[in-house]
Amino acid sequence: MIIRETCVAIWDALHAAVMAQPHKEQWKEVADVFQQTCQFPNCAGAIDGKHIRIKKPVRSGSQYYNYKKYFSFVLFAMCDANYSFRYIDVGSYGSRSDSAVFAHSDFGKMLQDKALDLPEHTALPGTTSPAMPFVFVGDEAFALGENLMKPYSSRGLSLARRVFNYRLTRARRVVECAFGILANKWRFLHTPIHLKLETAISAVKAACVLHNFVRARDGYNFEDSLTHSLHSHRPSVVRGHRQGAAVREQFTAYFMSPHGALPWQLDAI
């Protein structure tokens, strides 16, 4: 009871201060850092989901039993390029896919409803047109959309599409690093959590806001981001819509243009 009350108090005290929803100008600041550090313009965040290992919840059936054959719930997160969590959703069934967790989360619904207060469409650096939306980057488990970019399927890729996948991966990896920093700072995430489900969820939420709190003040050790025991979901093929495909093609063309190409990108793919 003490653990649960303490974790709830930490979340209540810090959530609004270190994980408030960004407004237009803050989204632009996030995108500027992605451009400076990852060279992916108009990127408002990186998204991913991780399994948090738990003991079997009472009377839960197979809802929390995941494809890796252990019990878990999902930590879905959206990160900025400074490895800070801007949004989290904690507690979805381990048997759910990333795309299902995302679609049912408040963040996914706000993105779908255009309620995130993202900036207006902006031309990519060095160009005057077309005006491009601000996007979030994820892996192949998510559905392609106007504001959500994922890599091309790996089969028979052209050079331009391989470059796009490389550029997207450079931006998307920040959420992987954030999970690594989180798990290596708060070591209880390395082993199954032997607490009641509600208490385990509260503990993970408290760790996430403490992560932001410490990150803003003390920085981080990059080596802590390289290994962790949090497991990704098994990728599944999720189709996107035509508008998202058109936006992805525009990014692809930009990354091969004189304004958007990186000197080393062809050597890296």
PDB file of C-alpha atoms in Angstrom:
ATOM      1  CA  MET A   1       0.000   0.000   0.000  1.00  0.00           C
ATOM      2  CA  ILE A   2       2.872   2.377   0.808  1.00  0.00           C
ATOM      3  CA  ILE A   3       4.519   1.651  -2.557  1.00  0.00           C
ATOM      4  CA  ARG A   4       1.297   2.295  -4.461  1.00  0.00           C
ATOM      5  CA  GLU A   5       0.452   5.505  -2.569  1.00  0.00           C
ATOM      6  CA  THR A   6       3.994   6.814  -3.045  1.00  0.00           C
ATOM      7  CA  CYS A   7       4.014   6.071  -6.785  1.00  0.00           C
ATOM      8  CA  VAL A   8       0.605   7.710  -7.241  1.00  0.00           C
ATOM      9  CA  ALA A   9       1.828  10.774  -5.334  1.00  0.00           C
ATOM     10  CA  ILE A  10       4.963  11.023  -7.501  1.00  0.00           C
ATOM     11  CA  TRP A  11       2.845  10.837 -10.663  1.00  0.00           C
ATOM     12  CA  ASP A  12       0.331  13.405  -9.392  1.00  0.00           C
ATOM     13  CA  ALA A  13       3.085  15.821  -8.309  1.00  0.00           C
ATOM     14  CA  LEU A  14       5.291  15.610 -11.413  1.00  0.00           C
ATOM     15  CA  HIS A  15       3.077  14.723 -14.358  1.00  0.00           C
ATOM     16  CA  ALA A  16       1.862  18.232 -15.170  1.00  0.00           C
ATOM     17  CA  ALA A  17       5.347  19.695 -14.663  1.00  0.00           C
ATOM     18  CA  VAL A  18       7.476  17.253 -16.672  1.00  0.00           C
ATOM     19  CA  MET A  19       5.042  15.609 -19.115  1.00  0.00           C
ATOM     20  CA  ALA A  20       2.499  18.242 -20.063  1.00  0.00           C
ATOM     21  CA  GLN A  21       1.055  18.114 -23.575  1.00  0.00           C
ATOM     22  CA  PRO A  22       3.056  20.471 -25.828  1.00  0.00           C
ATOM     23  CA  HIS A  23       1.447  23.438 -27.547  1.00  0.00           C
ATOM     24  CA  LYS A  24       2.244  24.724 -31.054  1.00  0.00           C
ATOM     25  CA  GLU A  25       5.470  26.535 -30.197  1.00  0.00           C
ATOM     26  CA  GLN A  26       6.750  23.622 -28.113  1.00  0.00           C
ATOM     27  CA  TRP A  27       6.045  21.180 -30.952  1.00  0.00           C
ATOM     28  CA  LYS A  28       8.175  23.413 -33.174  1.00  0.00           C
ATOM     29  CA  GLU A  29      10.986  23.336 -30.599  1.00  0.00           C
ATOM     30  CA  VAL A  30      10.782  19.525 -30.485  1.00  0.00           C
ATOM     31  CA  ALA A  31      10.953  19.388 -34.291  1.00  0.00           C
ATOM     32  CA  ASP A  32      13.960  21.726 -34.330  1.00  0.00           C
ATOM     33  CA  VAL A  33      15.894  19.367 -32.048  1.00  0.00           C
ATOM     34  CA  PHE A  34      14.998  16.361 -34.225  1.00  0.00           C
ATOM     35  CA  GLN A  35      16.289  18.275 -37.245  1.00  0.00           C
ATOM     36  CA  GLN A  36      19.541  19.234 -35.467  1.00  0.00           C
ATOM     37  CA  THR A  37      20.309  15.834 -33.934  1.00  0.00           C
ATOM     38  CA  CYS A  38      18.644  13.318 -36.269  1.00  0.00           C
ATOM     39  CA  GLN A  39      18.323  15.355 -39.490  1.00  0.00           C
ATOM     40  CA  PHE A  40      14.631  14.473 -39.835  1.00  0.00           C
ATOM     41  CA  PRO A  41      12.629  17.678 -40.427  1.00  0.00           C
ATOM     42  CA  ASN A  42       9.050  18.297 -39.266  1.00  0.00           C
ATOM     43  CA  CYS A  43       9.358  15.427 -36.762  1.00  0.00           C
ATOM     44  CA  ALA A  44       7.322  15.974 -33.602  1.00  0.00           C
ATOM     45  CA  GLY A  45       8.234  12.730 -31.833  1.00  0.00           C
ATOM     46  CA  ALA A  46       9.126   9.041 -31.967  1.00  0.00           C
ATOM     47  CA  ILE A  47       6.662   6.368 -30.811  1.00  0.00           C
ATOM     48  CA  ASP A  48       6.999   2.758 -29.694  1.00  0.00           C
ATOM     49  CA  GLY A  49       5.610   0.231 -27.259  1.00  0.00           C
ATOM     50  CA  LYS A  50       7.412  -2.069 -24.817  1.00  0.00           C
ATOM     51  CA  HIS A  51       6.342  -5.054 -22.762  1.00  0.00           C
ATOM     52  CA  ILE A  52       6.636  -4.692 -18.984  1.00  0.00           C
ATOM     53  CA  ARG A  53       7.001  -8.155 -17.482  1.00  0.00           C
ATOM     54  CA  ILE A  54       4.609  -8.957 -14.589  1.00  0.00           C
ATOM     55  CA  LYS A  55       3.310 -11.927 -12.654  1.00  0.00           C
ATOM     56  CA  LYS A  56      -0.015 -13.270 -13.956  1.00  0.00           C
ATOM     57  CA  PRO A  57      -2.835 -10.970 -12.815  1.00  0.00           C
ATOM     58  CA  VAL A  58      -5.644 -12.730 -10.964  1.00  0.00           C
ATOM     59  CA  ARG A  59      -8.482 -13.965 -13.210  1.00  0.00           C
ATOM     60  CA  SER A  60      -6.945 -12.347 -16.315  1.00  0.00           C
ATOM     61  CA  GLY A  61      -7.004 -15.383 -18.606  1.00  0.00           C
ATOM     62  CA  SER A  62      -4.660 -14.916 -21.548  1.00  0.00           C
ATOM     63  CA  GLN A  63      -5.193 -11.158 -21.975  1.00  0.00           C
ATOM     64  CA  TYR A  64      -1.773 -10.281 -20.564  1.00  0.00           C
ATOM     65  CA  TYR A  65       0.018 -13.276 -22.136  1.00  0.00           C
ATOM     66  CA  ASN A  66       2.192 -12.027 -25.003  1.00  0.00           C
ATOM     67  CA  TYR A  67       3.818 -13.650 -28.030  1.00  0.00           C
ATOM     68  CA  LYS A  68       7.090 -14.114 -26.121  1.00  0.00           C
ATOM     69  CA  LYS A  69       5.140 -16.409 -23.779  1.00  0.00           C
ATOM     70  CA  TYR A  70       5.193 -14.406 -20.571  1.00  0.00           C
ATOM     71  CA  PHE A  71       2.741 -12.067 -18.883  1.00  0.00           C
ATOM     72  CA  SER A  72       3.073  -8.346 -19.471  1.00  0.00           C
ATOM     73  CA  PHE A  73       1.319  -5.065 -19.935  1.00  0.00           C
ATOM     74  CA  VAL A  74       2.344  -2.450 -22.476  1.00  0.00           C
ATOM     75  CA  LEU A  75       4.162   0.826 -21.966  1.00  0.00           C
ATOM     76  CA  PHE A  76       3.417   2.928 -25.049  1.00  0.00           C
ATOM     77  CA  ALA A  77       5.451   6.126 -25.278  1.00  0.00           C
ATOM     78  CA  MET A  78       6.099   9.137 -27.456  1.00  0.00           C
ATOM     79  CA  CYS A  79       9.536  10.713 -26.988  1.00  0.00           C
ATOM     80  CA  ASP A  80      11.310  13.854 -28.091  1.00  0.00           C
ATOM     81  CA  ALA A  81      14.904  13.941 -29.370  1.00  0.00           C
ATOM     82  CA  ASN A  82      16.185  14.676 -25.851  1.00  0.00           C
ATOM     83  CA  TYR A  83      15.047  11.181 -24.768  1.00  0.00           C
ATOM     84  CA  SER A  84      12.235  12.586 -22.623  1.00  0.00           C
ATOM     85  CA  PHE A  85       8.746  11.081 -22.605  1.00  0.00           C
ATOM     86  CA  ARG A  86       6.140  13.534 -23.883  1.00  0.00           C
ATOM     87  CA  TYR A  87       3.270  11.063 -23.590  1.00  0.00           C
ATOM     88  CA  ILE A  88       2.815   7.584 -22.108  1.00  0.00           C
ATOM     89  CA  ASP A  89      -0.006   5.054 -21.994  1.00  0.00           C
ATOM     90  CA  VAL A  90       0.547   2.290 -19.430  1.00  0.00           C
ATOM     91  CA  GLY A  91      -1.399  -0.888 -18.750  1.00  0.00           C
ATOM     92  CA  SER A  92      -2.783  -2.218 -22.051  1.00  0.00           C
ATOM     93  CA  TYR A  93      -2.964  -5.994 -22.410  1.00  0.00           C
ATOM     94  CA  GLY A  94       0.321  -7.631 -23.386  1.00  0.00           C
ATOM     95  CA  SER A  95      -1.539  -9.601 -26.055  1.00  0.00           C
ATOM     96  CA  ARG A  96      -2.401  -6.398 -27.955  1.00  0.00           C
ATOM     97  CA  SER A  97      -0.373  -5.136 -30.906  1.00  0.00           C
ATOM     98  CA  ASP A  98       1.345  -1.746 -30.949  1.00  0.00           C
ATOM     99  CA  SER A  99      -1.151  -0.462 -33.491  1.00  0.00           C
ATOM    100  CA  ALA A 100      -4.116  -1.496 -31.309  1.00  0.00           C
ATOM    101  CA  VAL A 101      -2.590   0.091 -28.194  1.00  0.00           C
ATOM    102  CA  PHE A 102      -1.890   3.271 -30.151  1.00  0.00           C
ATOM    103  CA  ALA A 103      -5.380   3.412 -31.667  1.00  0.00           C
ATOM    104  CA  HIS A 104      -7.055   3.069 -28.257  1.00  0.00           C
ATOM    105  CA  SER A 105      -4.752   5.519 -26.459  1.00  0.00           C
ATOM    106  CA  ASP A 106      -5.695   9.141 -25.794  1.00  0.00           C
ATOM    107  CA  PHE A 107      -2.704  10.189 -27.893  1.00  0.00           C
ATOM    108  CA  GLY A 108      -3.810   8.094 -30.866  1.00  0.00           C
ATOM    109  CA  LYS A 109      -7.339   9.459 -30.659  1.00  0.00           C
ATOM    110  CA  MET A 110      -6.122  13.060 -30.419  1.00  0.00           C
ATOM    111  CA  LEU A 111      -3.850  12.552 -33.430  1.00  0.00           C
ATOM    112  CA  GLN A 112      -6.727  11.046 -35.379  1.00  0.00           C
ATOM    113  CA  ASP A 113      -9.026  13.937 -34.388  1.00  0.00           C
ATOM    114  CA  LYS A 114      -6.389  16.623 -35.130  1.00  0.00           C
ATOM    115  CA  ALA A 115      -6.526  17.682 -31.465  1.00  0.00           C
ATOM    116  CA  LEU A 116      -2.785  17.756 -30.659  1.00  0.00           C
ATOM    117  CA  ASP A 117      -2.336  21.444 -31.562  1.00  0.00           C
ATOM    118  CA  LEU A 118       0.398  20.595 -34.064  1.00  0.00           C
ATOM    119  CA  PRO A 119       1.828  23.528 -36.065  1.00  0.00           C
ATOM    120  CA  GLU A 120       0.509  24.338 -39.510  1.00  0.00           C
ATOM    121  CA  HIS A 121       2.059  22.542 -42.478  1.00  0.00           C
ATOM    122  CA  THR A 122       5.553  23.896 -43.170  1.00  0.00           C
ATOM    123  CA  ALA A 123       7.893  23.521 -46.134  1.00  0.00           C
ATOM    124  CA  LEU A 124      10.973  21.397 -45.470  1.00  0.00           C
ATOM    125  CA  PRO A 125      14.314  23.206 -44.901  1.00  0.00           C
ATOM    126  CA  GLY A 126      15.759  24.712 -48.073  1.00  0.00           C
ATOM    127  CA  THR A 127      12.471  24.461 -49.969  1.00  0.00           C
ATOM    128  CA  THR A 128       9.412  26.659 -50.445  1.00  0.00           C
ATOM    129  CA  SER A 129       6.897  23.960 -51.369  1.00  0.00           C
ATOM    130  CA  PRO A 130       5.056  21.753 -50.815  1.00  0.00           C
ATOM    131  CA  ALA A 131       3.907  22.532 -47.273  1.00  0.00           C
ATOM    132  CA  MET A 132       4.479  19.355 -45.259  1.00  0.00           C
ATOM    133  CA  PRO A 133       2.702  18.167 -42.087  1.00  0.00           C
ATOM    134  CA  PHE A 134       4.467  17.578 -38.784  1.00  0.00           C
ATOM    135  CA  VAL A 135       4.813  13.839 -38.251  1.00  0.00           C
ATOM    136  CA  PHE A 136       5.580  11.192 -35.673  1.00  0.00           C
ATOM    137  CA  VAL A 137       7.885   8.304 -36.584  1.00  0.00           C
ATOM    138  CA  GLY A 138       7.341   4.665 -35.673  1.00  0.00           C
ATOM    139  CA  ASP A 139       8.226   1.170 -36.819  1.00  0.00           C
ATOM    140  CA  GLU A 140       6.335  -1.127 -39.178  1.00  0.00           C
ATOM    141  CA  ALA A 141       3.831  -2.073 -36.445  1.00  0.00           C
ATOM    142  CA  PHE A 142       2.003   1.234 -36.848  1.00  0.00           C
ATOM    143  CA  ALA A 143      -0.374   2.348 -39.583  1.00  0.00           C
ATOM    144  CA  LEU A 144       0.938   4.907 -42.053  1.00  0.00           C
ATOM    145  CA  GLY A 145      -0.902   8.235 -41.894  1.00  0.00           C
ATOM    146  CA  GLU A 146      -0.587  11.889 -42.790  1.00  0.00           C
ATOM    147  CA  ASN A 147       1.008  12.569 -39.384  1.00  0.00           C
ATOM    148  CA  LEU A 148       2.568   9.141 -38.823  1.00  0.00           C
ATOM    149  CA  MET A 149       5.532   7.842 -40.813  1.00  0.00           C
ATOM    150  CA  LYS A 150       6.791   4.260 -40.816  1.00  0.00           C
ATOM    151  CA  PRO A 151       9.451   2.500 -42.926  1.00  0.00           C
ATOM    152  CA  TYR A 152       8.830   0.961 -46.310  1.00  0.00           C
ATOM    153  CA  SER A 153       8.538  -2.802 -46.474  1.00  0.00           C
ATOM    154  CA  SER A 154      12.036  -4.276 -46.835  1.00  0.00           C
ATOM    155  CA  ARG A 155      11.297  -6.186 -50.042  1.00  0.00           C
ATOM    156  CA  GLY A 156      12.781  -4.903 -53.296  1.00  0.00           C
ATOM    157  CA  LEU A 157      13.464  -1.379 -52.107  1.00  0.00           C
ATOM    158  CA  SER A 158      14.782   1.309 -54.424  1.00  0.00           C
ATOM    159  CA  LEU A 159      17.804   3.338 -53.354  1.00  0.00           C
ATOM    160  CA  ALA A 160      15.605   6.297 -52.405  1.00  0.00           C
ATOM    161  CA  ARG A 161      13.367   4.156 -50.214  1.00  0.00           C
ATOM    162  CA  ARG A 162      16.351   2.563 -48.481  1.00  0.00           C
ATOM    163  CA  VAL A 163      17.608   6.066 -47.707  1.00  0.00           C
ATOM    164  CA  PHE A 164      14.195   7.013 -46.302  1.00  0.00           C
ATOM    165  CA  ASN A 165      14.210   3.956 -44.028  1.00  0.00           C
ATOM    166  CA  TYR A 166      17.683   4.866 -42.796  1.00  0.00           C
ATOM    167  CA  ARG A 167      16.689   8.477 -42.112  1.00  0.00           C
ATOM    168  CA  LEU A 168      13.511   7.425 -40.311  1.00  0.00           C
ATOM    169  CA  THR A 169      15.431   4.902 -38.197  1.00  0.00           C
ATOM    170  CA  ARG A 170      17.846   7.643 -37.089  1.00  0.00           C
ATOM    171  CA  ALA A 171      14.873   9.567 -35.689  1.00  0.00           C
ATOM    172  CA  ARG A 172      12.921   6.588 -34.359  1.00  0.00           C
ATOM    173  CA  ARG A 173      15.833   5.180 -32.360  1.00  0.00           C
ATOM    174  CA  VAL A 174      15.534   7.961 -29.766  1.00  0.00           C
ATOM    175  CA  VAL A 175      12.527   6.210 -28.223  1.00  0.00           C
ATOM    176  CA  GLU A 176      14.556   2.975 -28.046  1.00  0.00           C
ATOM    177  CA  CYS A 177      17.320   4.877 -26.267  1.00  0.00           C
ATOM    178  CA  ALA A 178      14.787   6.441 -23.895  1.00  0.00           C
ATOM    179  CA  PHE A 179      13.504   2.984 -22.932  1.00  0.00           C
ATOM    180  CA  GLY A 180      17.095   1.866 -22.362  1.00  0.00           C
ATOM    181  CA  ILE A 181      17.835   4.827 -20.098  1.00  0.00           C
ATOM    182  CA  LEU A 182      14.574   4.242 -18.215  1.00  0.00           C
ATOM    183  CA  ALA A 183      15.175   0.536 -17.594  1.00  0.00           C
ATOM    184  CA  ASN A 184      18.812   0.961 -16.574  1.00  0.00           C
ATOM    185  CA  LYS A 185      18.029   3.820 -14.196  1.00  0.00           C
ATOM    186  CA  TRP A 186      15.006   2.146 -12.565  1.00  0.00           C
ATOM    187  CA  ARG A 187      16.266  -1.416 -12.243  1.00  0.00           C
ATOM    188  CA  PHE A 188      12.972  -3.029 -11.219  1.00  0.00           C
ATOM    189  CA  LEU A 189      12.094  -2.958 -14.933  1.00  0.00           C
ATOM    190  CA  HIS A 190      14.771  -5.589 -15.635  1.00  0.00           C
ATOM    191  CA  THR A 191      12.811  -8.341 -13.871  1.00  0.00           C
ATOM    192  CA  PRO A 192       9.149  -9.373 -13.555  1.00  0.00           C
ATOM    193  CA  ILE A 193       7.285  -6.965 -11.270  1.00  0.00           C
ATOM    194  CA  HIS A 194       5.827  -8.874  -8.315  1.00  0.00           C
ATOM    195  CA  LEU A 195       3.127  -6.391  -7.411  1.00  0.00           C
ATOM    196  CA  LYS A 196      -0.603  -6.199  -7.978  1.00  0.00           C
ATOM    197  CA  LEU A 197      -1.389  -5.018 -11.499  1.00  0.00           C
ATOM    198  CA  GLU A 198      -2.634  -1.569 -10.430  1.00  0.00           C
ATOM    199  CA  THR A 199       0.463  -1.024  -8.267  1.00  0.00           C
ATOM    200  CA  ALA A 200       2.801  -2.180 -11.045  1.00  0.00           C
ATOM    201  CA  ILE A 201       1.172   0.275 -13.463  1.00  0.00           C
ATOM    202  CA  SER A 202       1.550   3.098 -10.926  1.00  0.00           C
ATOM    203  CA  ALA A 203       5.222   2.181 -10.412  1.00  0.00           C
ATOM    204  CA  VAL A 204       5.951   2.351 -14.154  1.00  0.00           C
ATOM    205  CA  LYS A 205       4.161   5.693 -14.481  1.00  0.00           C
ATOM    206  CA  ALA A 206       6.167   7.047 -11.531  1.00  0.00           C
ATOM    207  CA  ALA A 207       9.425   5.826 -13.117  1.00  0.00           C
ATOM    208  CA  CYS A 208       8.566   7.604 -16.374  1.00  0.00           C
ATOM    209  CA  VAL A 209       7.973  10.997 -14.768  1.00  0.00           C
ATOM    210  CA  LEU A 210      11.064  10.559 -12.578  1.00  0.00           C
ATOM    211  CA  HIS A 211      12.987   9.750 -15.771  1.00  0.00           C
ATOM    212  CA  ASN A 212      11.962  13.136 -17.198  1.00  0.00           C
ATOM    213  CA  PHE A 213      12.690  14.878 -13.905  1.00  0.00           C
ATOM    214  CA  VAL A 214      16.206  13.422 -13.690  1.00  0.00           C
ATOM    215  CA  ARG A 215      16.837  13.789 -17.426  1.00  0.00           C
ATOM    216  CA  ALA A 216      16.155  17.521 -17.295  1.00  0.00           C
ATOM    217  CA  ARG A 217      18.545  18.046 -14.396  1.00  0.00           C
ATOM    218  CA  ASP A 218      21.326  15.465 -14.582  1.00  0.00           C
ATOM    219  CA  GLY A 219      21.430  14.408 -18.218  1.00  0.00           C
ATOM    220  CA  TYR A 220      22.148  10.729 -18.911  1.00  0.00           C
ATOM    221  CA  ASN A 221      24.873   8.219 -19.609  1.00  0.00           C
ATOM    222  CA  PHE A 222      24.599   7.129 -23.263  1.00  0.00           C
ATOM    223  CA  GLU A 223      25.881   3.649 -22.432  1.00  0.00           C
ATOM    224  CA  ASP A 224      22.774   3.165 -20.287  1.00  0.00           C
ATOM    225  CA  SER A 225      20.653   3.438 -23.426  1.00  0.00           C
ATOM    226  CA  LEU A 226      22.352   0.645 -25.340  1.00  0.00           C
ATOM    227  CA  THR A 227      20.966  -2.419 -23.531  1.00  0.00           C
ATOM    228  CA  HIS A 228      17.748  -3.041 -21.681  1.00  0.00           C
ATOM    229  CA  SER A 229      15.328  -5.870 -20.906  1.00  0.00           C
ATOM    230  CA  LEU A 230      12.172  -4.296 -22.308  1.00  0.00           C
ATOM    231  CA  HIS A 231      10.859  -6.224 -25.296  1.00  0.00           C
ATOM    232  CA  SER A 232       9.178  -4.759 -28.353  1.00  0.00           C
ATOM    233  CA  HIS A 233       5.988  -6.107 -29.824  1.00  0.00           C
ATOM    234  CA  ARG A 234       6.171  -8.543 -32.691  1.00  0.00           C
ATOM    235  CA  PRO A 235       5.850  -6.467 -35.889  1.00  0.00           C
ATOM    236  CA  SER A 236       2.672  -6.937 -37.888  1.00  0.00           C
ATOM    237  CA  VAL A 237       1.721  -5.575 -41.288  1.00  0.00           C
ATOM    238  CA  VAL A 238      -0.610  -2.590 -40.883  1.00  0.00           C
ATOM    239  CA  ARG A 239      -1.784  -0.748 -43.960  1.00  0.00           C
ATOM    240  CA  GLY A 240      -1.898   3.014 -44.181  1.00  0.00           C
ATOM    241  CA  HIS A 241      -3.943   5.346 -46.331  1.00  0.00           C
ATOM    242  CA  ARG A 242      -3.103   7.172 -49.541  1.00  0.00           C
ATOM    243  CA  GLN A 243      -2.495  10.559 -47.928  1.00  0.00           C
ATOM    244  CA  GLY A 244       0.142   9.058 -45.627  1.00  0.00           C
ATOM    245  CA  ALA A 245       1.776   7.317 -48.585  1.00  0.00           C
ATOM    246  CA  ALA A 246       1.935  10.610 -50.478  1.00  0.00           C
ATOM    247  CA  VAL A 247       3.582  12.374 -47.514  1.00  0.00           C
ATOM    248  CA  ARG A 248       6.126   9.549 -47.210  1.00  0.00           C
ATOM    249  CA  GLU A 249       6.968   9.811 -50.909  1.00  0.00           C
ATOM    250  CA  GLN A 250       7.562  13.551 -50.504  1.00  0.00           C
ATOM    251  CA  PHE A 251       9.945  12.931 -47.603  1.00  0.00           C
ATOM    252  CA  THR A 252      11.672  10.255 -49.700  1.00  0.00           C
ATOM    253  CA  ALA A 253      12.201  12.664 -52.581  1.00  0.00           C
ATOM    254  CA  TYR A 254      13.460  15.365 -50.204  1.00  0.00           C
ATOM    255  CA  PHE A 255      16.050  13.062 -48.624  1.00  0.00           C
ATOM    256  CA  MET A 256      17.513  12.430 -52.093  1.00  0.00           C
ATOM    257  CA  SER A 257      17.504  16.125 -53.080  1.00  0.00           C
ATOM    258  CA  PRO A 258      20.446  18.549 -52.683  1.00  0.00           C
ATOM    259  CA  HIS A 259      18.588  20.304 -49.845  1.00  0.00           C
ATOM    260  CA  GLY A 260      17.790  17.176 -47.843  1.00  0.00           C
ATOM    261  CA  ALA A 261      20.545  14.628 -48.533  1.00  0.00           C
ATOM    262  CA  LEU A 262      23.212  13.809 -45.945  1.00  0.00           C
ATOM    263  CA  PRO A 263      26.819  13.343 -47.122  1.00  0.00           C
ATOM    264  CA  TRP A 264      27.104   9.901 -45.516  1.00  0.00           C
ATOM    265  CA  GLN A 265      23.626   8.465 -46.100  1.00  0.00           C
ATOM    266  CA  LEU A 266      24.544   6.304 -49.109  1.00  0.00           C
ATOM    267  CA  ASP A 267      27.449   4.786 -47.206  1.00  0.00           C
ATOM    268  CA  ALA A 268      25.185   3.969 -44.252  1.00  0.00           C
ATOM    269  CA  ILE A 269      22.512   1.943 -46.058  1.00  0.00           C
TER     270      ILE A 269
END
